[in-house]
PDB file of C-alpha atoms in Angstrom:
ATOM      1  CA  MET Y   1      37.454  16.089  20.578  1.00 43.00           C
ATOM      2  CA  ALA Y   2      39.458  19.226  19.823  1.00 46.00           C
ATOM      3  CA  GLU Y   3      37.630  22.347  18.768  1.00 46.00           C
ATOM      4  CA  THR Y   4      38.350  23.745  15.354  1.00 47.00           C
ATOM      5  CA  PRO Y   5      39.712  27.290  15.197  1.00 47.00           C
ATOM      6  CA  SER Y   6      36.486  28.545  13.634  1.00 48.00           C
ATOM      7  CA  THR Y   7      34.292  27.308  16.499  1.00 49.00           C
ATOM      8  CA  SER Y   8      36.615  28.189  19.380  1.00 50.00           C
ATOM      9  CA  ASN Y   9      36.344  31.927  18.621  1.00 58.00           C
ATOM     10  CA  LEU Y  10      32.543  31.988  18.563  1.00 61.00           C
ATOM     11  CA  VAL Y  11      30.744  33.834  21.343  1.00 64.00           C
ATOM     12  CA  ASN Y  12      27.648  32.282  22.849  1.00 71.00           C
ATOM     13  CA  PRO Y  13      24.855  34.614  21.673  1.00 69.00           C
ATOM     14  CA  LEU Y  14      22.786  34.032  24.817  1.00 70.00           C
ATOM     15  CA  ASP Y  15      25.688  34.992  27.103  1.00 74.00           C
ATOM     16  CA  LEU Y  16      26.326  38.043  24.947  1.00 71.00           C
ATOM     17  CA  LEU Y  17      22.678  39.077  25.159  1.00 70.00           C
ATOM     18  CA  ILE Y  18      22.585  38.646  28.953  1.00 76.00           C
ATOM     19  CA  LYS Y  19      25.800  40.631  29.374  1.00 76.00           C
ATOM     20  CA  SER Y  20      24.562  43.405  27.091  1.00 74.00           C
ATOM     21  CA  GLN Y  21      21.272  43.588  28.979  1.00 74.00           C
ATOM     22  CA  GLN Y  22      23.154  43.917  32.268  1.00 77.00           C
ATOM     23  CA  VAL Y  23      25.303  46.731  30.836  1.00 77.00           C
ATOM     24  CA  ALA Y  24      22.226  48.501  29.449  1.00 73.00           C
ATOM     25  CA  LEU Y  25      20.419  48.185  32.785  1.00 73.00           C
ATOM     26  CA  LYS Y  26      23.411  49.617  34.653  1.00 78.00           C
ATOM     27  CA  LEU Y  27      23.670  52.522  32.220  1.00 73.00           C
ATOM     28  CA  THR Y  28      19.951  53.219  32.489  1.00 72.00           C
ATOM     29  CA  THR Y  29      20.171  53.180  36.292  1.00 75.00           C
ATOM     30  CA  ASP Y  30      23.118  55.584  36.184  1.00 73.00           C
ATOM     31  CA  VAL Y  31      21.225  57.933  33.856  1.00 68.00           C
ATOM     32  CA  LEU Y  32      18.114  57.930  36.037  1.00 70.00           C
ATOM     33  CA  ARG Y  33      20.177  58.526  39.178  1.00 73.00           C
ATOM     34  CA  THR Y  34      21.952  61.426  37.479  1.00 69.00           C
ATOM     35  CA  VAL Y  35      18.658  62.947  36.344  1.00 68.00           C
ATOM     36  CA  ARG Y  36      17.292  62.719  39.899  1.00 69.00           C
ATOM     37  CA  ASP Y  37      20.439  64.251  41.385  1.00 68.00           C
ATOM     38  CA  THR Y  38      20.359  66.977  38.739  1.00 64.00           C
ATOM     39  CA  ALA Y  39      16.832  67.970  39.685  1.00 63.00           C
ATOM     40  CA  VAL Y  40      17.869  68.314  43.339  1.00 63.00           C
ATOM     41  CA  ASP Y  41      21.155  70.110  42.642  1.00 57.00           C
ATOM     42  CA  ALA Y  42      19.766  72.469  40.002  1.00 58.00           C
ATOM     43  CA  VAL Y  43      18.333  74.688  42.717  1.00 59.00           C
ATOM     44  CA  THR Y  44      21.129  74.548  45.279  1.00 62.00           C
ATOM     45  CA  GLN Y  45      24.389  74.053  43.283  1.00 64.00           C
ATOM     46  CA  PRO Y  46      24.504  75.401  39.704  1.00 64.00           C
ATOM     47  CA  ASP Y  47      28.143  74.255  39.217  1.00 69.00           C
ATOM     48  CA  GLU Y  48      27.207  70.727  40.240  1.00 66.00           C
ATOM     49  CA  LEU Y  49      24.355  70.901  37.724  1.00 63.00           C
ATOM     50  CA  ALA Y  50      26.801  71.550  34.884  1.00 66.00           C
ATOM     51  CA  LYS Y  51      28.974  68.657  36.022  1.00 70.00           C
ATOM     52  CA  GLN Y  52      25.992  66.285  36.247  1.00 66.00           C
ATOM     53  CA  VAL Y  53      24.736  67.313  32.814  1.00 67.00           C
ATOM     54  CA  GLY Y  54      28.161  66.403  31.456  1.00 71.00           C
ATOM     55  CA  GLU Y  55      28.046  63.034  33.234  1.00 70.00           C
ATOM     56  CA  LEU Y  56      24.550  62.471  31.894  1.00 68.00           C
ATOM     57  CA  ALA Y  57      25.748  63.175  28.367  1.00 70.00           C
ATOM     58  CA  GLY Y  58      28.618  60.717  28.909  1.00 70.00           C
ATOM     59  CA  ALA Y  59      26.250  58.046  30.203  1.00 68.00           C
ATOM     60  CA  VAL Y  60      23.937  58.519  27.222  1.00 68.00           C
ATOM     61  CA  ALA Y  61      26.912  58.270  24.876  1.00 68.00           C
ATOM     62  CA  GLY Y  62      28.015  55.094  26.704  1.00 67.00           C
ATOM     63  CA  MET Y  63      24.531  53.657  26.282  1.00 66.00           C
ATOM     64  CA  ALA Y  64      24.616  54.418  22.560  1.00 67.00           C
ATOM     65  CA  THR Y  65      27.984  52.686  22.276  1.00 70.00           C
ATOM     66  CA  ALA Y  66      26.655  49.667  24.173  1.00 66.00           C
ATOM     67  CA  VAL Y  67      23.575  49.445  21.941  1.00 66.00           C
ATOM     68  CA  THR Y  68      25.731  49.686  18.834  1.00 69.00           C
ATOM     69  CA  GLY Y  69      28.002  46.958  20.218  1.00 68.00           C
ATOM     70  CA  ILE Y  70      25.019  44.746  20.971  1.00 67.00           C
ATOM     71  CA  ALA Y  71      23.619  45.227  17.494  1.00 66.00           C
ATOM     72  CA  GLY Y  72      26.964  44.482  15.896  1.00 67.00           C
ATOM     73  CA  ALA Y  73      27.641  41.447  18.055  1.00 67.00           C
ATOM     74  CA  THR Y  74      24.221  39.882  17.459  1.00 68.00           C
ATOM     75  CA  ALA Y  75      23.831  40.853  13.804  1.00 72.00           C
ATOM     76  CA  GLN Y  76      26.770  38.828  12.475  1.00 75.00           C
ATOM     77  CA  PRO Y  77      25.812  35.493  14.112  1.00 77.00           C
ATOM     78  CA  LEU Y  78      22.224  36.019  12.988  1.00 78.00           C
ATOM     79  CA  GLN Y  79      23.360  36.788   9.452  1.00 82.00           C
ATOM     80  CA  ASP Y  80      25.596  33.681   9.467  1.00 83.00           C
ATOM     81  CA  PHE Y  81      22.652  31.592  10.682  1.00 85.00           C
ATOM     82  CA  ILE Y  82      20.428  32.930   7.890  1.00 88.00           C
ATOM     83  CA  VAL Y  83      23.118  32.211   5.278  1.00 89.00           C
ATOM     84  CA  ARG Y  84      23.467  28.632   6.563  1.00 88.00           C
ATOM     85  CA  GLN Y  85      19.687  28.186   6.444  1.00 90.00           C
ATOM     86  CA  ARG Y  86      19.653  29.430   2.829  1.00 91.00           C
ATOM     87  CA  GLU Y  87      22.453  26.972   1.970  1.00 91.00           C
ATOM     88  CA  LEU Y  88      20.481  24.175   3.632  1.00 89.00           C
ATOM     89  CA  ALA Y  89      17.335  25.137   1.697  1.00 91.00           C
ATOM     90  CA  ASP Y  90      19.315  25.095  -1.562  1.00 91.00           C
ATOM     91  CA  THR Y  91      20.789  21.696  -0.710  1.00 91.00           C
ATOM     92  CA  VAL Y  92      17.354  20.264   0.092  1.00 89.00           C
ATOM     93  CA  HIS Y  93      16.029  21.682  -3.193  1.00 92.00           C
ATOM     94  CA  THR Y  94      18.896  20.026  -5.092  1.00 92.00           C
ATOM     95  CA  LEU Y  95      18.157  16.751  -3.300  1.00 89.00           C
ATOM     96  CA  ALA Y  96      14.473  17.032  -4.230  1.00 90.00           C
ATOM     97  CA  GLU Y  97      15.380  17.573  -7.881  1.00 92.00           C
ATOM     98  CA  ALA Y  98      17.708  14.564  -7.821  1.00 91.00           C
ATOM     99  CA  GLN Y  99      14.999  12.419  -6.200  1.00 91.00           C
ATOM    100  CA  ALA Y 100      12.486  13.539  -8.823  1.00 92.00           C
ATOM    101  CA  GLU Y 101      14.909  12.535 -11.590  1.00 92.00           C
ATOM    102  CA  LEU Y 102      15.558   9.218  -9.854  1.00 91.00           C
ATOM    103  CA  ALA Y 103      11.807   8.624  -9.506  1.00 92.00           C
ATOM    104  CA  GLY Y 104      11.439   9.124 -13.261  1.00 92.00           C
ATOM    105  CA  VAL Y 105      14.230   6.641 -13.960  1.00 93.00           C
ATOM    106  CA  VAL Y 106      12.726   4.086 -11.563  1.00 92.00           C
ATOM    107  CA  ALA Y 107       9.255   4.546 -13.100  1.00 93.00           C
ATOM    108  CA  LYS Y 108      10.695   3.950 -16.581  1.00 94.00           C
ATOM    109  CA  LEU Y 109      12.542   0.880 -15.283  1.00 94.00           C
ATOM    110  CA  ALA Y 110       9.298  -0.442 -13.767  1.00 92.00           C
ATOM    111  CA  GLU Y 111       7.471   0.055 -17.087  1.00 93.00           C
ATOM    112  CA  ARG Y 112      10.150  -1.807 -19.016  1.00 94.00           C
ATOM    113  CA  HIS Y 113      10.227  -4.586 -16.447  1.00 92.00           C
ATOM    114  CA  ALA Y 114       6.436  -4.939 -16.643  1.00 89.00           C
ATOM    115  CA  GLU Y 115       6.711  -5.145 -20.437  1.00 92.00           C
ATOM    116  CA  ALA Y 116       9.371  -7.875 -20.109  1.00 92.00           C
ATOM    117  CA  VAL Y 117       7.177  -9.824 -17.673  1.00 88.00           C
ATOM    118  CA  ALA Y 118       4.173  -9.480 -19.990  1.00 88.00           C
ATOM    119  CA  ALA Y 119       6.260 -10.795 -22.881  1.00 90.00           C
ATOM    120  CA  LEU Y 120       7.430 -13.740 -20.766  1.00 89.00           C
ATOM    121  CA  GLU Y 121       3.850 -14.497 -19.754  1.00 85.00           C
ATOM    122  CA  LYS Y 122       2.786 -14.557 -23.427  1.00 88.00           C
ATOM    123  CA  VAL Y 123       5.629 -16.905 -24.298  1.00 88.00           C
ATOM    124  CA  THR Y 124       5.109 -19.261 -21.349  1.00 86.00           C
ATOM    125  CA  ALA Y 125       1.284 -19.266 -21.171  1.00 84.00           C
ATOM    126  CA  PRO Y 126       0.846 -21.909 -23.922  1.00 85.00           C
ATOM    127  CA  ILE Y 127       3.439 -24.154 -22.286  1.00 84.00           C
ATOM    128  CA  PHE Y 128       1.702 -23.951 -18.881  1.00 81.00           C
ATOM    129  CA  THR Y 129      -1.629 -24.688 -20.552  1.00 82.00           C
ATOM    130  CA  ILE Y 130      -0.246 -27.782 -22.283  1.00 85.00           C
ATOM    131  CA  VAL Y 131       1.405 -29.025 -19.097  1.00 83.00           C
ATOM    132  CA  GLY Y 132      -1.789 -28.307 -17.161  1.00 82.00           C
ATOM    133  CA  THR Y 133      -0.436 -26.060 -14.395  1.00 82.00           C
ATOM    134  CA  ASP Y 134      -1.833 -22.820 -13.162  1.00 78.00           C
ATOM    135  CA  PRO Y 135       0.374 -19.737 -12.922  1.00 74.00           C
ATOM    136  CA  THR Y 136       1.821 -19.070  -9.465  1.00 77.00           C
ATOM    137  CA  PRO Y 137      -0.160 -16.275  -7.829  1.00 75.00           C
ATOM    138  CA  PRO Y 138       1.761 -13.083  -7.031  1.00 73.00           C
ATOM    139  CA  LYS Y 139       2.868 -12.440  -3.457  1.00 78.00           C
ATOM    140  CA  THR Y 140       3.167  -8.651  -3.292  1.00 77.00           C
ATOM    141  CA  ARG Y 141       0.224  -6.317  -3.056  1.00 76.00           C
ATOM    142  CA  ALA Y 142       1.263  -4.430  -6.205  1.00 73.00           C
ATOM    143  CA  SER Y 143       1.648  -7.681  -8.151  1.00 71.00           C
ATOM    144  CA  LYS Y 144      -1.771  -8.852  -6.960  1.00 70.00           C
ATOM    145  CA  LYS Y 145      -3.332  -5.614  -8.200  1.00 74.00           C
ATOM    146  CA  THR Y 146      -1.596  -5.944 -11.568  1.00 73.00           C
ATOM    147  CA  ALA Y 147      -2.633  -9.593 -11.909  1.00 70.00           C
ATOM    148  CA  ALA Y 148      -6.235  -8.753 -10.980  1.00 75.00           C
ATOM    149  CA  ALA Y 149      -6.269  -5.964 -13.546  1.00 74.00           C
ATOM    150  CA  ARG Y 150      -5.033  -8.393 -16.206  1.00 70.00           C
ATOM    151  CA  GLN Y 151      -7.568 -11.052 -15.228  1.00 72.00           C
ATOM    152  CA  ALA Y 152     -10.538  -8.655 -15.441  1.00 70.00           C
ATOM    153  CA  PRO Y 153     -10.369  -8.244 -19.259  1.00 67.00           C
ATOM    154  CA  ARG Y 154      -9.872 -12.000 -19.690  1.00 62.00           C
ATOM    155  CA  LYS Y 155     -12.912 -12.798 -17.540  1.00 63.00           C
ATOM    156  CA  ALA Y 156     -14.954 -10.195 -19.393  1.00 63.00           C
ATOM    157  CA  ALA Y 157     -13.901 -11.685 -22.773  1.00 62.00           C
ATOM    158  CA  ALA Y 158     -14.686 -15.238 -21.587  1.00 61.00           C
ATOM    159  CA  GLY Y 159     -18.141 -14.133 -20.373  1.00 60.00           C
ATOM    160  CA  ASP Y 160     -19.095 -12.706 -23.798  1.00 54.00           C
TER     161      ASP Y 160
END
């Protein structure tokens, strides 16, 4: 599968972090070595001291440049990641709203269907009574609960 131009230019953030840490460690080592050499040379060679102070300043400036580069290189991918996460959160929110609307439509459909079934039961109940058959018991758990709820008022009325 060929890489798209947008993904082929991306730098692996972990590799970038490792490389930047290696550069920072090298710069820190150079600075510490220069400070040590400066302490020794300050007494014996004043000209060398001036040179080493200049090198130290250069190393510190190099470290600042490296840190700025690290921050810039890691900030953009992190910002892109955060933007994508925000887009994903917005998409999930939109999906949740759509599902809530769909749930309302399905609930209304279920109500209307239950009303249609109740009307059919009222129309067919006298015919089944005349023929002498019992209604077929429901097979789903929800239908059994609905049928039991309907039978409870009938049983209570028959017992009075």
